[in-house]
Amino acid sequence: MTDNEAPRVRVDYESGEKVYLQIARAIRDRIISGDLPVGAQIPSGNQIKQEWGVNRLTGAQAVEELRKAGLVTTRPGVGTFVTATPASQVVVLRPGDRVIARMPSEEERERLSTGHITPVLIVTRADGSVEPYNAAVTVMTTETEGA
């Protein structure tokens, strides 16, 4: 591996998070940022092995998570390509609103397309209503004066 090919994210074996989920999150973040746009090929199993220093099974598990989230599709013998970029959303917080982050339930995972790698942001409004959001694509902002 050359200096130009240094890993974008190092695996943290002490975090308690499965390694394949860390890799899937790193690739997903590259998709969200536009570094890997729709149609781009994601790193191959060999590239994942070299870039993150993991075995091919770990890389395959990471790709499977991205596939479950609907972000990539694999063409056998060709590679795995980005098929969707999650749309980002802005959520306006008002006085009295509260936000917590947690891992999603199975139902939330399906409905919000988080897969197993993304937490949800739970906004509890001042009136008691609760709104879950996919943390990977949600930006929180506060209401500005006069708005």
PDB file of C-alpha atoms in Angstrom:
ATOM      1  CA  MET A   1       0.000   0.000   0.000  1.00  0.00           C
ATOM      2  CA  THR A   2       1.411   3.409  -0.940  1.00  0.00           C
ATOM      3  CA  ASP A   3       1.170   6.578   1.127  1.00  0.00           C
ATOM      4  CA  ASN A   4      -1.668   7.765  -1.142  1.00  0.00           C
ATOM      5  CA  GLU A   5      -3.706   4.683  -0.245  1.00  0.00           C
ATOM      6  CA  ALA A   6      -3.708   5.080   3.538  1.00  0.00           C
ATOM      7  CA  PRO A   7      -6.918   3.870   5.170  1.00  0.00           C
ATOM      8  CA  ARG A   8      -9.609   6.532   5.461  1.00  0.00           C
ATOM      9  CA  VAL A   9     -10.792   5.116   8.770  1.00  0.00           C
ATOM     10  CA  ARG A  10      -8.890   2.812  11.054  1.00  0.00           C
ATOM     11  CA  VAL A  11     -10.617  -0.162  12.603  1.00  0.00           C
ATOM     12  CA  ASP A  12     -11.101   0.310  16.348  1.00  0.00           C
ATOM     13  CA  TYR A  13     -10.939  -3.151  17.893  1.00  0.00           C
ATOM     14  CA  GLU A  14     -11.563  -1.706  21.365  1.00  0.00           C
ATOM     15  CA  SER A  15     -14.857   0.017  20.488  1.00  0.00           C
ATOM     16  CA  GLY A  16     -17.091  -3.021  20.971  1.00  0.00           C
ATOM     17  CA  GLU A  17     -18.607  -2.402  17.521  1.00  0.00           C
ATOM     18  CA  LYS A  18     -18.206  -5.203  15.006  1.00  0.00           C
ATOM     19  CA  VAL A  19     -15.421  -4.524  12.522  1.00  0.00           C
ATOM     20  CA  TYR A  20     -17.601  -5.120   9.451  1.00  0.00           C
ATOM     21  CA  LEU A  21     -20.062  -2.493  10.720  1.00  0.00           C
ATOM     22  CA  GLN A  22     -17.230   0.027  11.125  1.00  0.00           C
ATOM     23  CA  ILE A  23     -16.156  -0.613   7.523  1.00  0.00           C
ATOM     24  CA  ALA A  24     -19.733  -0.436   6.227  1.00  0.00           C
ATOM     25  CA  ARG A  25     -20.208   2.886   8.031  1.00  0.00           C
ATOM     26  CA  ALA A  26     -16.986   4.281   6.542  1.00  0.00           C
ATOM     27  CA  ILE A  27     -18.069   3.330   3.010  1.00  0.00           C
ATOM     28  CA  ARG A  28     -21.594   4.631   3.635  1.00  0.00           C
ATOM     29  CA  ASP A  29     -20.121   7.942   4.790  1.00  0.00           C
ATOM     30  CA  ARG A  30     -18.169   8.141   1.505  1.00  0.00           C
ATOM     31  CA  ILE A  31     -21.441   7.552  -0.375  1.00  0.00           C
ATOM     32  CA  ILE A  32     -23.258  10.253   1.605  1.00  0.00           C
ATOM     33  CA  SER A  33     -20.404  12.749   1.135  1.00  0.00           C
ATOM     34  CA  GLY A  34     -20.434  12.201  -2.629  1.00  0.00           C
ATOM     35  CA  ASP A  35     -16.948  10.708  -2.676  1.00  0.00           C
ATOM     36  CA  LEU A  36     -18.645   7.568  -4.054  1.00  0.00           C
ATOM     37  CA  PRO A  37     -21.538   8.856  -6.203  1.00  0.00           C
ATOM     38  CA  VAL A  38     -24.305   6.760  -7.741  1.00  0.00           C
ATOM     39  CA  GLY A  39     -22.720   4.460 -10.324  1.00  0.00           C
ATOM     40  CA  ALA A  40     -19.305   4.437  -8.649  1.00  0.00           C
ATOM     41  CA  GLN A  41     -17.732   1.125  -7.773  1.00  0.00           C
ATOM     42  CA  ILE A  42     -17.079   0.651  -4.069  1.00  0.00           C
ATOM     43  CA  PRO A  43     -13.835  -0.981  -2.906  1.00  0.00           C
ATOM     44  CA  SER A  44     -13.574  -4.660  -3.879  1.00  0.00           C
ATOM     45  CA  GLY A  45     -13.059  -7.428  -1.355  1.00  0.00           C
ATOM     46  CA  ASN A  46      -9.318  -7.328  -2.002  1.00  0.00           C
ATOM     47  CA  GLN A  47      -9.232  -3.535  -1.643  1.00  0.00           C
ATOM     48  CA  ILE A  48     -11.157  -3.717   1.645  1.00  0.00           C
ATOM     49  CA  LYS A  49      -8.753  -6.419   2.832  1.00  0.00           C
ATOM     50  CA  GLN A  50      -5.757  -4.217   1.987  1.00  0.00           C
ATOM     51  CA  GLU A  51      -7.217  -0.875   3.066  1.00  0.00           C
ATOM     52  CA  TRP A  52      -8.507  -2.005   6.454  1.00  0.00           C
ATOM     53  CA  GLY A  53      -6.320  -5.040   7.102  1.00  0.00           C
ATOM     54  CA  VAL A  54      -9.232  -7.464   7.476  1.00  0.00           C
ATOM     55  CA  ASN A  55     -10.125 -10.789   5.875  1.00  0.00           C
ATOM     56  CA  ARG A  56     -12.428 -11.122   2.867  1.00  0.00           C
ATOM     57  CA  LEU A  57     -15.343 -12.425   4.958  1.00  0.00           C
ATOM     58  CA  THR A  58     -15.326  -9.219   7.007  1.00  0.00           C
ATOM     59  CA  GLY A  59     -15.356  -7.184   3.804  1.00  0.00           C
ATOM     60  CA  ALA A  60     -18.216  -9.282   2.417  1.00  0.00           C
ATOM     61  CA  GLN A  61     -20.213  -8.689   5.605  1.00  0.00           C
ATOM     62  CA  ALA A  62     -19.664  -4.923   5.266  1.00  0.00           C
ATOM     63  CA  VAL A  63     -20.887  -4.997   1.656  1.00  0.00           C
ATOM     64  CA  GLU A  64     -23.928  -7.037   2.701  1.00  0.00           C
ATOM     65  CA  GLU A  65     -24.869  -4.327   5.235  1.00  0.00           C
ATOM     66  CA  LEU A  66     -24.666  -1.703   2.500  1.00  0.00           C
ATOM     67  CA  ARG A  67     -26.802  -3.922   0.281  1.00  0.00           C
ATOM     68  CA  LYS A  68     -29.408  -4.342   3.069  1.00  0.00           C
ATOM     69  CA  ALA A  69     -29.538  -0.556   3.396  1.00  0.00           C
ATOM     70  CA  GLY A  70     -30.276  -0.316  -0.338  1.00  0.00           C
ATOM     71  CA  LEU A  71     -27.127   1.670  -1.098  1.00  0.00           C
ATOM     72  CA  VAL A  72     -25.290  -0.786  -3.359  1.00  0.00           C
ATOM     73  CA  THR A  73     -25.867  -3.640  -5.770  1.00  0.00           C
ATOM     74  CA  THR A  74     -23.411  -6.315  -6.833  1.00  0.00           C
ATOM     75  CA  ARG A  75     -22.953  -7.466 -10.402  1.00  0.00           C
ATOM     76  CA  PRO A  76     -21.267 -10.882 -10.193  1.00  0.00           C
ATOM     77  CA  GLY A  77     -17.891 -10.889 -11.864  1.00  0.00           C
ATOM     78  CA  VAL A  78     -17.967  -7.102 -12.274  1.00  0.00           C
ATOM     79  CA  GLY A  79     -18.138  -5.476  -8.836  1.00  0.00           C
ATOM     80  CA  THR A  80     -20.361  -3.668  -6.369  1.00  0.00           C
ATOM     81  CA  PHE A  81     -21.749  -0.269  -7.305  1.00  0.00           C
ATOM     82  CA  VAL A  82     -23.504   2.590  -5.532  1.00  0.00           C
ATOM     83  CA  THR A  83     -27.199   2.574  -6.471  1.00  0.00           C
ATOM     84  CA  ALA A  84     -28.532   5.241  -4.125  1.00  0.00           C
ATOM     85  CA  THR A  85     -27.389   8.208  -2.115  1.00  0.00           C
ATOM     86  CA  PRO A  86     -29.538   8.799   0.934  1.00  0.00           C
ATOM     87  CA  ALA A  87     -31.213  12.192   0.790  1.00  0.00           C
ATOM     88  CA  SER A  88     -30.293  14.411   3.703  1.00  0.00           C
ATOM     89  CA  GLN A  89     -32.942  16.173   5.706  1.00  0.00           C
ATOM     90  CA  VAL A  90     -32.949  19.150   8.056  1.00  0.00           C
ATOM     91  CA  VAL A  91     -34.945  18.984  11.263  1.00  0.00           C
ATOM     92  CA  VAL A  92     -35.698  22.248  13.052  1.00  0.00           C
ATOM     93  CA  LEU A  93     -35.594  22.071  16.841  1.00  0.00           C
ATOM     94  CA  ARG A  94     -37.656  24.491  18.873  1.00  0.00           C
ATOM     95  CA  PRO A  95     -37.473  25.480  22.552  1.00  0.00           C
ATOM     96  CA  GLY A  96     -38.473  22.535  24.748  1.00  0.00           C
ATOM     97  CA  ASP A  97     -37.578  19.852  22.183  1.00  0.00           C
ATOM     98  CA  ARG A  98     -35.219  17.077  23.273  1.00  0.00           C
ATOM     99  CA  VAL A  99     -33.022  14.770  21.167  1.00  0.00           C
ATOM    100  CA  ILE A 100     -31.440  11.437  22.016  1.00  0.00           C
ATOM    101  CA  ALA A 101     -29.506   8.999  19.841  1.00  0.00           C
ATOM    102  CA  ARG A 102     -29.871   5.230  20.087  1.00  0.00           C
ATOM    103  CA  MET A 103     -29.684   2.153  17.919  1.00  0.00           C
ATOM    104  CA  PRO A 104     -32.909   1.506  15.991  1.00  0.00           C
ATOM    105  CA  SER A 105     -35.512  -1.162  16.601  1.00  0.00           C
ATOM    106  CA  GLU A 106     -36.059  -3.687  13.801  1.00  0.00           C
ATOM    107  CA  GLU A 107     -39.142  -1.740  12.665  1.00  0.00           C
ATOM    108  CA  GLU A 108     -37.216   1.570  12.634  1.00  0.00           C
ATOM    109  CA  ARG A 109     -34.334  -0.091  10.786  1.00  0.00           C
ATOM    110  CA  GLU A 110     -36.714  -1.058   7.980  1.00  0.00           C
ATOM    111  CA  ARG A 111     -38.745   2.155   7.889  1.00  0.00           C
ATOM    112  CA  LEU A 112     -35.781   4.551   8.100  1.00  0.00           C
ATOM    113  CA  SER A 113     -33.348   2.425   6.019  1.00  0.00           C
ATOM    114  CA  THR A 114     -30.640   2.508   8.663  1.00  0.00           C
ATOM    115  CA  GLY A 115     -29.394  -1.061   8.386  1.00  0.00           C
ATOM    116  CA  HIS A 116     -27.401  -2.185  11.422  1.00  0.00           C
ATOM    117  CA  ILE A 117     -24.822   0.571  11.172  1.00  0.00           C
ATOM    118  CA  THR A 118     -26.692   3.778  11.839  1.00  0.00           C
ATOM    119  CA  PRO A 119     -28.301   5.089  14.997  1.00  0.00           C
ATOM    120  CA  VAL A 120     -31.602   6.912  15.039  1.00  0.00           C
ATOM    121  CA  LEU A 121     -32.172  10.373  16.444  1.00  0.00           C
ATOM    122  CA  ILE A 122     -35.322  10.522  18.531  1.00  0.00           C
ATOM    123  CA  VAL A 123     -36.793  14.013  18.745  1.00  0.00           C
ATOM    124  CA  THR A 124     -39.309  14.490  21.536  1.00  0.00           C
ATOM    125  CA  ARG A 125     -41.154  17.709  20.855  1.00  0.00           C
ATOM    126  CA  ALA A 126     -42.271  20.059  23.611  1.00  0.00           C
ATOM    127  CA  ASP A 127     -45.855  18.848  23.045  1.00  0.00           C
ATOM    128  CA  GLY A 128     -44.794  15.218  23.717  1.00  0.00           C
ATOM    129  CA  SER A 129     -44.875  13.978  20.110  1.00  0.00           C
ATOM    130  CA  VAL A 130     -41.965  11.723  19.130  1.00  0.00           C
ATOM    131  CA  GLU A 131     -40.200  11.696  15.743  1.00  0.00           C
ATOM    132  CA  PRO A 132     -37.432   9.221  14.774  1.00  0.00           C
ATOM    133  CA  TYR A 133     -34.828  10.152  12.139  1.00  0.00           C
ATOM    134  CA  ASN A 134     -31.967   8.316  10.432  1.00  0.00           C
ATOM    135  CA  ALA A 135     -28.842   9.841  12.016  1.00  0.00           C
ATOM    136  CA  ALA A 136     -26.716   9.314   8.904  1.00  0.00           C
ATOM    137  CA  VAL A 137     -28.707  11.764   6.830  1.00  0.00           C
ATOM    138  CA  THR A 138     -30.258  14.137   9.358  1.00  0.00           C
ATOM    139  CA  VAL A 139     -29.003  17.583  10.284  1.00  0.00           C
ATOM    140  CA  MET A 140     -30.441  19.246  13.368  1.00  0.00           C
ATOM    141  CA  THR A 141     -30.720  23.007  13.557  1.00  0.00           C
ATOM    142  CA  THR A 142     -32.409  25.423  15.939  1.00  0.00           C
ATOM    143  CA  GLU A 143     -35.173  27.792  15.048  1.00  0.00           C
ATOM    144  CA  THR A 144     -33.771  31.274  14.443  1.00  0.00           C
ATOM    145  CA  GLU A 145     -35.323  34.420  15.860  1.00  0.00           C
ATOM    146  CA  GLY A 146     -37.854  36.024  13.617  1.00  0.00           C
ATOM    147  CA  ALA A 147     -38.363  32.844  11.596  1.00  0.00           C
TER     148      ALA A 147
END
